[in-house]
CSV table of C-alpha atoms in Angstrom, one decimal:
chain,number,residue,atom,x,y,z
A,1,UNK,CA,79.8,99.6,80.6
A,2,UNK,CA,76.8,99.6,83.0
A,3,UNK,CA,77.7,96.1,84.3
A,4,UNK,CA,80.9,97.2,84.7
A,5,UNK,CA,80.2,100.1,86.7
A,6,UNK,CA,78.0,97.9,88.9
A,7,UNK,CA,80.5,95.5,89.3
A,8,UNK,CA,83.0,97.9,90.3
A,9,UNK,CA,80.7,99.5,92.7
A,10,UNK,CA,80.3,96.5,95.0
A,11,UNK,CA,84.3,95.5,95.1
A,12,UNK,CA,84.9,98.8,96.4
A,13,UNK,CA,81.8,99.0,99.0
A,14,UNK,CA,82.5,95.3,99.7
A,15,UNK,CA,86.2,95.7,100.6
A,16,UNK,CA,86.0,99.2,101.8
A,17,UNK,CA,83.0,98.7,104.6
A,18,UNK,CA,84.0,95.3,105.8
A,19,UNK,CA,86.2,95.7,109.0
A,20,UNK,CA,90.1,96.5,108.6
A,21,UNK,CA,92.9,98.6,110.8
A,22,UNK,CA,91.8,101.8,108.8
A,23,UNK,CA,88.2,101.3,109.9
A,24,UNK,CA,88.9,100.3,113.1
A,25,UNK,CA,91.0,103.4,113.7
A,26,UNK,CA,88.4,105.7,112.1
A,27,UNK,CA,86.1,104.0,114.7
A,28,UNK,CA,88.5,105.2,117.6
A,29,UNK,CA,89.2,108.8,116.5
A,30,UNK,CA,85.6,108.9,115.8
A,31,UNK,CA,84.8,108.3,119.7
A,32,UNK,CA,87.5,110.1,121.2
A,33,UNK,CA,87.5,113.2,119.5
A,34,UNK,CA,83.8,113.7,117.6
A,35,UNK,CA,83.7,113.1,113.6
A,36,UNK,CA,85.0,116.7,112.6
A,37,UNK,CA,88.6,115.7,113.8
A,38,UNK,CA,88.3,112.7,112.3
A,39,UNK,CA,87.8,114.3,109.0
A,40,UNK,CA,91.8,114.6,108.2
A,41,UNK,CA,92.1,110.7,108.7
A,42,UNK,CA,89.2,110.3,106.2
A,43,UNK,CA,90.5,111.8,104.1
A,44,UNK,CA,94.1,111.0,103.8
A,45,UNK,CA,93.2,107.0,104.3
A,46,UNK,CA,91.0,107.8,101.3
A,47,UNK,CA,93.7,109.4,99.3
A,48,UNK,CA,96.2,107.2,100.4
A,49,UNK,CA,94.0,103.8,98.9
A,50,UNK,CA,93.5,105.7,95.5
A,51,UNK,CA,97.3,106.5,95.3
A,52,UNK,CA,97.8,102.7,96.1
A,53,UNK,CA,94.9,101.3,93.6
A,54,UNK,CA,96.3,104.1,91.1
A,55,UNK,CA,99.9,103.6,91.3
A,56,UNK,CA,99.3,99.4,91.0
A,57,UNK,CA,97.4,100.1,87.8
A,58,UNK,CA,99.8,102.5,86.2
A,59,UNK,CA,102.9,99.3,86.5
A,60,UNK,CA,103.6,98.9,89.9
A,61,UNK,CA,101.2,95.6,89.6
A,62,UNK,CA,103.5,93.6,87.5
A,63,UNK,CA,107.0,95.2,89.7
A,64,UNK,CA,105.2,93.5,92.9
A,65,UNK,CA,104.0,89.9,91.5
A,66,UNK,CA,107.2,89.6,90.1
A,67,UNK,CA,108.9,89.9,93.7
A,68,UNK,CA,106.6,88.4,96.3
A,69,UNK,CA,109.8,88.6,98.7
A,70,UNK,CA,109.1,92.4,98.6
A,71,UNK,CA,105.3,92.2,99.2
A,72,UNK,CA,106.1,90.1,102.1
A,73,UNK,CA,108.1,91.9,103.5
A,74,UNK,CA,105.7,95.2,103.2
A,75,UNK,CA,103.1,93.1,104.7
A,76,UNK,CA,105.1,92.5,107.8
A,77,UNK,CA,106.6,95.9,107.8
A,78,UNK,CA,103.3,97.6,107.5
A,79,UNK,CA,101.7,95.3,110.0
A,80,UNK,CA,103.9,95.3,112.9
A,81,UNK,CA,103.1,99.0,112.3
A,82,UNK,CA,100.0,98.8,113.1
A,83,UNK,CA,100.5,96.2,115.7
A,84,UNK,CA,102.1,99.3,117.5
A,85,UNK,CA,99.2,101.5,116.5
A,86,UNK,CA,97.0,98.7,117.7
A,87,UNK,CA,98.7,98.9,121.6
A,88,UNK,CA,98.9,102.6,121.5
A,89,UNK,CA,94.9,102.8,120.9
A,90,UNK,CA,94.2,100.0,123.8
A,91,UNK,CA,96.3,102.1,126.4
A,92,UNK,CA,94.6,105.6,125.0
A,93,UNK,CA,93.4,107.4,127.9
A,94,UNK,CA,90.2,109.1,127.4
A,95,UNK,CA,89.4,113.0,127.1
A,96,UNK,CA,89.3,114.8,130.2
A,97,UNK,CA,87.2,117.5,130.4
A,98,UNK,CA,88.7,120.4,133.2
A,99,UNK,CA,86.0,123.6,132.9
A,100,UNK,CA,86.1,124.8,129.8
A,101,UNK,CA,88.9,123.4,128.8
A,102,UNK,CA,89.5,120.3,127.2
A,103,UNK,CA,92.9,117.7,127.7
A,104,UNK,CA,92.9,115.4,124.6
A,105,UNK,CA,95.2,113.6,122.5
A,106,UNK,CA,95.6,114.8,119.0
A,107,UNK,CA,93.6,113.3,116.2
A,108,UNK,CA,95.4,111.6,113.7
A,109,UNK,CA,96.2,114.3,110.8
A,110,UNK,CA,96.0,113.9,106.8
A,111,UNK,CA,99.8,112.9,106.4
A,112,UNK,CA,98.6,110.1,108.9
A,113,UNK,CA,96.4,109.0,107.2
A,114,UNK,CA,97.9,108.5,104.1
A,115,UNK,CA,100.5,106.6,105.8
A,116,UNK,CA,97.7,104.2,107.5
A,117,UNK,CA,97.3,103.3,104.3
A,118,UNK,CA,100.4,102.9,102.6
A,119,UNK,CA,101.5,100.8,105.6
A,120,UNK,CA,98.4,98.7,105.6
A,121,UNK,CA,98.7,95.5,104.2
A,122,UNK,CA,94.4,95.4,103.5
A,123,UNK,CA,94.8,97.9,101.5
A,124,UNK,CA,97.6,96.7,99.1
A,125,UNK,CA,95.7,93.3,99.0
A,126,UNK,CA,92.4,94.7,97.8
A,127,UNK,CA,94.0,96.9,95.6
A,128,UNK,CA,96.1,94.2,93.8
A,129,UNK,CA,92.8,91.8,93.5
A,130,UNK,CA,90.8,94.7,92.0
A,131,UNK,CA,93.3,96.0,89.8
A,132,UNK,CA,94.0,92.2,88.7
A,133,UNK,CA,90.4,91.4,87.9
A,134,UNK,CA,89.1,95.4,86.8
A,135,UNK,CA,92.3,96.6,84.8
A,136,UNK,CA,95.7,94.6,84.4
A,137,UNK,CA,95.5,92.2,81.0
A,138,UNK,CA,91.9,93.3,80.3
A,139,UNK,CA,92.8,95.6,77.7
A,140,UNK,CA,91.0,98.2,78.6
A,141,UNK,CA,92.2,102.3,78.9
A,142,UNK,CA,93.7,104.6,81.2
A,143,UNK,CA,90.3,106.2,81.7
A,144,UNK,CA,88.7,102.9,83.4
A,145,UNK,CA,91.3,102.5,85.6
A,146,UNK,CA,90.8,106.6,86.2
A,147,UNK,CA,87.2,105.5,86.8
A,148,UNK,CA,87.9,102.5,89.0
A,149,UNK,CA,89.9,105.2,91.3
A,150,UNK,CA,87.2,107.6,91.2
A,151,UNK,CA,84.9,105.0,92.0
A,152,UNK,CA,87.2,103.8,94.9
A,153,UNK,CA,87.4,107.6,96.5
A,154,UNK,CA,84.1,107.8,97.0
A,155,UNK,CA,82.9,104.2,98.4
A,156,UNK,CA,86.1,104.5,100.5
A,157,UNK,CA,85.7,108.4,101.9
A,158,UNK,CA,81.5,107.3,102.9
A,159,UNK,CA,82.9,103.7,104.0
A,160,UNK,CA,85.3,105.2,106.3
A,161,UNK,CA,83.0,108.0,107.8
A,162,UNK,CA,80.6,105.5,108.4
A,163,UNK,CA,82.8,103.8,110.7
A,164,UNK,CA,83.8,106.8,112.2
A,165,UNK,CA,80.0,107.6,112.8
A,166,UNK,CA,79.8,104.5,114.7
A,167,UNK,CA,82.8,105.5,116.9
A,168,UNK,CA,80.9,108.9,117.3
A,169,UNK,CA,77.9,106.5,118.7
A,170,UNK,CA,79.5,104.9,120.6
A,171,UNK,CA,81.1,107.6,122.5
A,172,UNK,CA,77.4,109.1,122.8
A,173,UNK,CA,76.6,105.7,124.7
A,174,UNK,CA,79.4,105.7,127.2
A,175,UNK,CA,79.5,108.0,129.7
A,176,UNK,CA,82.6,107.3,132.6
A,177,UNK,CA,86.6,107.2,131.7
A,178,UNK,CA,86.4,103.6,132.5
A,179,UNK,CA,84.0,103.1,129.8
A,180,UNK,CA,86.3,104.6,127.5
A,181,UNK,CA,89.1,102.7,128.7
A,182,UNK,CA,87.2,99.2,127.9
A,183,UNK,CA,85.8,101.1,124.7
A,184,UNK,CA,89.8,101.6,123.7
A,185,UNK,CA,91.4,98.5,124.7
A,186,UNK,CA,88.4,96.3,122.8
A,187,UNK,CA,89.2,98.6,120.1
A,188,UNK,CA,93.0,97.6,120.3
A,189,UNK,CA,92.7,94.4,120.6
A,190,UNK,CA,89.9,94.1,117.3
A,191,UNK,CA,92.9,96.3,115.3
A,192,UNK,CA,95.6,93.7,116.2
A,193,UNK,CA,93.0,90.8,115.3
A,194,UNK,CA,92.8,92.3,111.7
A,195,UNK,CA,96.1,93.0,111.0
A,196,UNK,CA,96.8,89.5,112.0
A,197,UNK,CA,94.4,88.1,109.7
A,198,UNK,CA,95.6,89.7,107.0
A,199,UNK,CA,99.1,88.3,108.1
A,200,UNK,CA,97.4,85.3,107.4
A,201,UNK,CA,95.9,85.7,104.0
A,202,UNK,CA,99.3,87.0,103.1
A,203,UNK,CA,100.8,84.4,103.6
Protein backbone atom coordinates (compact mmCIF):
# COMPACT_ATOMS: atom_id res chain seq x y z
CA UNK A 1 0.00 0.00 0.00
CA UNK A 2 3.02 2.27 0.87
CA UNK A 3 4.51 1.83 -2.54
CA UNK A 4 1.43 2.61 -3.95
CA UNK A 5 0.91 5.73 -2.28
CA UNK A 6 4.39 6.73 -3.31
CA UNK A 7 3.84 5.91 -6.71
CA UNK A 8 0.77 7.73 -6.87
CA UNK A 9 2.35 10.71 -5.26
CA UNK A 10 4.83 11.42 -7.96
CA UNK A 11 2.23 10.86 -11.18
CA UNK A 12 0.29 13.53 -9.73
CA UNK A 13 3.31 16.08 -8.69
CA UNK A 14 4.94 15.02 -11.95
CA UNK A 15 1.93 15.81 -14.25
CA UNK A 16 0.54 18.54 -12.16
CA UNK A 17 3.90 20.88 -11.72
CA UNK A 18 5.24 20.30 -15.24
CA UNK A 19 4.08 23.31 -17.54
CA UNK A 20 0.42 23.14 -19.15
CA UNK A 21 -2.40 25.97 -20.16
CA UNK A 22 -3.79 25.68 -16.56
CA UNK A 23 -0.32 26.61 -15.14
CA UNK A 24 0.43 28.91 -17.51
CA UNK A 25 -2.74 30.86 -16.78
CA UNK A 26 -2.37 30.52 -13.04
CA UNK A 27 1.00 32.15 -13.79
CA UNK A 28 -0.86 35.22 -15.52
CA UNK A 29 -3.59 35.86 -13.04
CA UNK A 30 -1.00 35.42 -10.48
CA UNK A 31 0.93 38.64 -11.91
CA UNK A 32 -1.76 40.72 -12.85
CA UNK A 33 -3.94 40.55 -10.09
CA UNK A 34 -1.69 39.28 -6.75
CA UNK A 35 -2.32 35.42 -5.61
CA UNK A 36 -5.59 36.13 -3.48
CA UNK A 37 -7.60 36.61 -6.79
CA UNK A 38 -6.04 33.90 -8.08
CA UNK A 39 -7.37 31.69 -5.41
CA UNK A 40 -10.95 31.04 -7.28
CA UNK A 41 -8.92 29.71 -10.37
CA UNK A 42 -7.00 27.34 -8.02
CA UNK A 43 -9.37 26.14 -6.95
CA UNK A 44 -11.92 25.36 -9.51
CA UNK A 45 -8.86 24.04 -11.97
CA UNK A 46 -8.29 21.78 -8.91
CA UNK A 47 -11.84 20.62 -8.71
CA UNK A 48 -12.31 20.55 -12.15
CA UNK A 49 -9.12 17.72 -12.56
CA UNK A 50 -10.54 15.62 -9.66
CA UNK A 51 -14.12 15.60 -11.34
CA UNK A 52 -12.24 14.62 -14.64
CA UNK A 53 -9.79 11.86 -12.87
CA UNK A 54 -13.03 10.88 -10.77
CA UNK A 55 -15.59 10.70 -13.35
CA UNK A 56 -12.85 8.56 -15.82
CA UNK A 57 -12.54 6.02 -12.95
CA UNK A 58 -16.20 5.65 -12.18
CA UNK A 59 -16.77 4.36 -16.36
CA UNK A 60 -16.27 7.18 -18.36
CA UNK A 61 -12.72 5.51 -19.11
CA UNK A 62 -13.93 2.63 -21.11
CA UNK A 63 -17.04 5.15 -22.95
CA UNK A 64 -13.89 7.31 -24.23
CA UNK A 65 -11.32 4.44 -25.52
CA UNK A 66 -14.08 2.94 -27.12
CA UNK A 67 -14.66 6.21 -29.25
CA UNK A 68 -11.40 7.99 -30.00
CA UNK A 69 -13.41 10.08 -32.65
CA UNK A 70 -14.96 11.66 -29.57
CA UNK A 71 -11.68 12.28 -27.63
CA UNK A 72 -10.40 13.86 -30.71
CA UNK A 73 -12.68 15.89 -31.22
CA UNK A 74 -12.66 17.16 -27.32
CA UNK A 75 -9.08 17.68 -27.78
CA UNK A 76 -9.54 20.04 -30.65
CA UNK A 77 -12.59 21.61 -29.10
CA UNK A 78 -10.99 22.22 -25.87
CA UNK A 79 -7.81 23.42 -27.50
CA UNK A 80 -8.89 25.92 -29.93
CA UNK A 81 -10.44 27.09 -26.61
CA UNK A 82 -7.59 27.86 -25.17
CA UNK A 83 -5.92 28.95 -28.34
CA UNK A 84 -8.41 31.92 -27.80
CA UNK A 85 -7.57 32.11 -24.10
CA UNK A 86 -4.01 32.00 -25.19
CA UNK A 87 -4.53 35.52 -27.63
CA UNK A 88 -6.75 37.15 -25.08
CA UNK A 89 -3.80 36.79 -22.36
CA UNK A 90 -1.00 38.17 -24.98
CA UNK A 91 -3.11 41.34 -25.76
CA UNK A 92 -4.08 41.75 -21.75
CA UNK A 93 -3.39 45.21 -20.85
CA UNK A 94 -1.87 45.62 -17.52
CA UNK A 95 -3.44 47.13 -14.26
CA UNK A 96 -3.58 50.75 -14.13
CA UNK A 97 -3.35 52.28 -11.04
CA UNK A 98 -5.43 56.02 -10.94
CA UNK A 99 -5.06 57.28 -6.98
CA UNK A 100 -6.63 55.09 -5.00
CA UNK A 101 -8.34 53.49 -7.31
CA UNK A 102 -7.46 50.56 -9.22
CA UNK A 103 -8.65 49.71 -13.24
CA UNK A 104 -8.15 45.93 -13.66
CA UNK A 105 -9.57 43.18 -15.58
CA UNK A 106 -11.40 40.52 -13.59
CA UNK A 107 -9.64 37.50 -12.34
CA UNK A 108 -10.84 34.38 -13.64
CA UNK A 109 -13.66 32.99 -11.17
CA UNK A 110 -14.27 29.31 -9.76
CA UNK A 111 -16.88 28.30 -12.63
CA UNK A 112 -13.74 29.29 -14.81
CA UNK A 113 -11.78 27.41 -13.58
CA UNK A 114 -13.43 24.34 -13.66
CA UNK A 115 -14.08 24.87 -17.18
CA UNK A 116 -10.15 25.43 -17.86
CA UNK A 117 -10.13 22.22 -17.01
CA UNK A 118 -12.79 20.36 -18.57
CA UNK A 119 -11.79 22.09 -21.77
CA UNK A 120 -8.18 21.22 -21.39
CA UNK A 121 -6.95 18.48 -23.29
CA UNK A 122 -3.66 18.01 -20.51
CA UNK A 123 -5.86 17.28 -18.25
CA UNK A 124 -8.01 14.54 -19.84
CA UNK A 125 -4.68 12.92 -21.03
CA UNK A 126 -3.11 12.70 -17.60
CA UNK A 127 -6.16 11.64 -16.17
CA UNK A 128 -6.76 8.71 -18.66
CA UNK A 129 -2.90 7.52 -18.19
CA UNK A 130 -3.34 7.54 -14.39
CA UNK A 131 -6.57 6.11 -14.16
CA UNK A 132 -5.29 3.35 -16.77
CA UNK A 133 -2.19 2.40 -14.86
CA UNK A 134 -3.53 3.32 -10.91
CA UNK A 135 -7.28 1.97 -11.25
CA UNK A 136 -8.98 0.53 -14.49
CA UNK A 137 -8.41 -3.57 -14.77
CA UNK A 138 -6.34 -3.45 -11.56
CA UNK A 139 -8.94 -4.83 -9.53
CA UNK A 140 -8.63 -2.78 -6.93
CA UNK A 141 -11.78 -0.68 -4.86
CA UNK A 142 -13.76 2.41 -5.06
CA UNK A 143 -11.75 3.70 -2.15
CA UNK A 144 -8.22 3.75 -4.11
CA UNK A 145 -9.56 5.43 -6.80
CA UNK A 146 -11.25 7.87 -3.83
CA UNK A 147 -7.54 8.02 -2.69
CA UNK A 148 -5.98 8.58 -6.03
CA UNK A 149 -8.48 11.80 -6.25
CA UNK A 150 -7.68 12.87 -2.95
CA UNK A 151 -4.16 12.44 -3.65
CA UNK A 152 -4.66 14.37 -7.01
CA UNK A 153 -6.56 17.54 -5.06
CA UNK A 154 -3.84 18.27 -3.12
CA UNK A 155 -0.55 17.87 -5.49
CA UNK A 156 -2.76 19.76 -8.00
CA UNK A 157 -4.24 22.80 -5.58
CA UNK A 158 -0.05 23.36 -4.16
CA UNK A 159 1.10 22.60 -8.01
CA UNK A 160 -1.11 25.29 -9.24
CA UNK A 161 -0.38 27.98 -6.52
CA UNK A 162 3.04 27.42 -7.07
CA UNK A 163 2.75 28.60 -10.39
CA UNK A 164 0.75 31.24 -9.49
CA UNK A 165 3.45 32.33 -6.88
CA UNK A 166 5.79 32.60 -9.73
CA UNK A 167 3.41 34.86 -11.64
CA UNK A 168 3.15 36.91 -8.21
CA UNK A 169 7.21 37.18 -8.66
CA UNK A 170 7.26 38.06 -11.52
CA UNK A 171 4.97 40.94 -11.29
CA UNK A 172 7.17 42.03 -8.11
CA UNK A 173 10.19 42.19 -10.80
CA UNK A 174 8.53 44.24 -13.40
CA UNK A 175 7.89 47.52 -12.82
CA UNK A 176 6.46 49.70 -16.22
CA UNK A 177 3.08 48.71 -18.40
CA UNK A 178 5.46 47.75 -21.06
CA UNK A 179 6.99 45.23 -18.99
CA UNK A 180 3.70 43.79 -18.42
CA UNK A 181 2.82 43.89 -21.87
CA UNK A 182 6.08 41.64 -22.84
CA UNK A 183 5.35 39.72 -19.45
CA UNK A 184 1.67 38.93 -21.17
CA UNK A 185 2.35 38.31 -24.66
CA UNK A 186 5.37 35.75 -23.68
CA UNK A 187 2.86 34.37 -21.50
CA UNK A 188 0.44 33.97 -24.60
CA UNK A 189 2.47 32.82 -26.74
CA UNK A 190 4.10 29.82 -23.99
CA UNK A 191 -0.08 28.92 -23.50
CA UNK A 192 -0.50 28.44 -27.32
CA UNK A 193 2.93 26.46 -27.40
CA UNK A 194 1.37 23.94 -24.90
CA UNK A 195 -1.87 23.47 -26.13
CA UNK A 196 -0.19 22.79 -29.34
CA UNK A 197 1.88 20.16 -28.04
CA UNK A 198 -0.67 18.44 -26.60
CA UNK A 199 -2.33 18.63 -30.08
CA UNK A 200 0.50 16.68 -30.89
CA UNK A 201 0.62 13.93 -28.40
CA UNK A 202 -3.06 13.62 -29.15
CA UNK A 203 -2.70 12.81 -32.09
Amino acid sequence: MNSLLIAMTVFALVTSISPGPVNILATVTGANHGYARTIPHITGATFGFVSILFLLGFGLSQFMTGNPYLVKAMTYVGGSFLLYLAYKVAIQEPSIKTGDSEEESAAPSLLQGIMCQWLNPKAWVVSLAGISVFYAGQNVGLEILLLFCGIFFVVCYISISAWALLGVTISSIIETPMQFRLSNISMGLLLALTVIYTFSISS
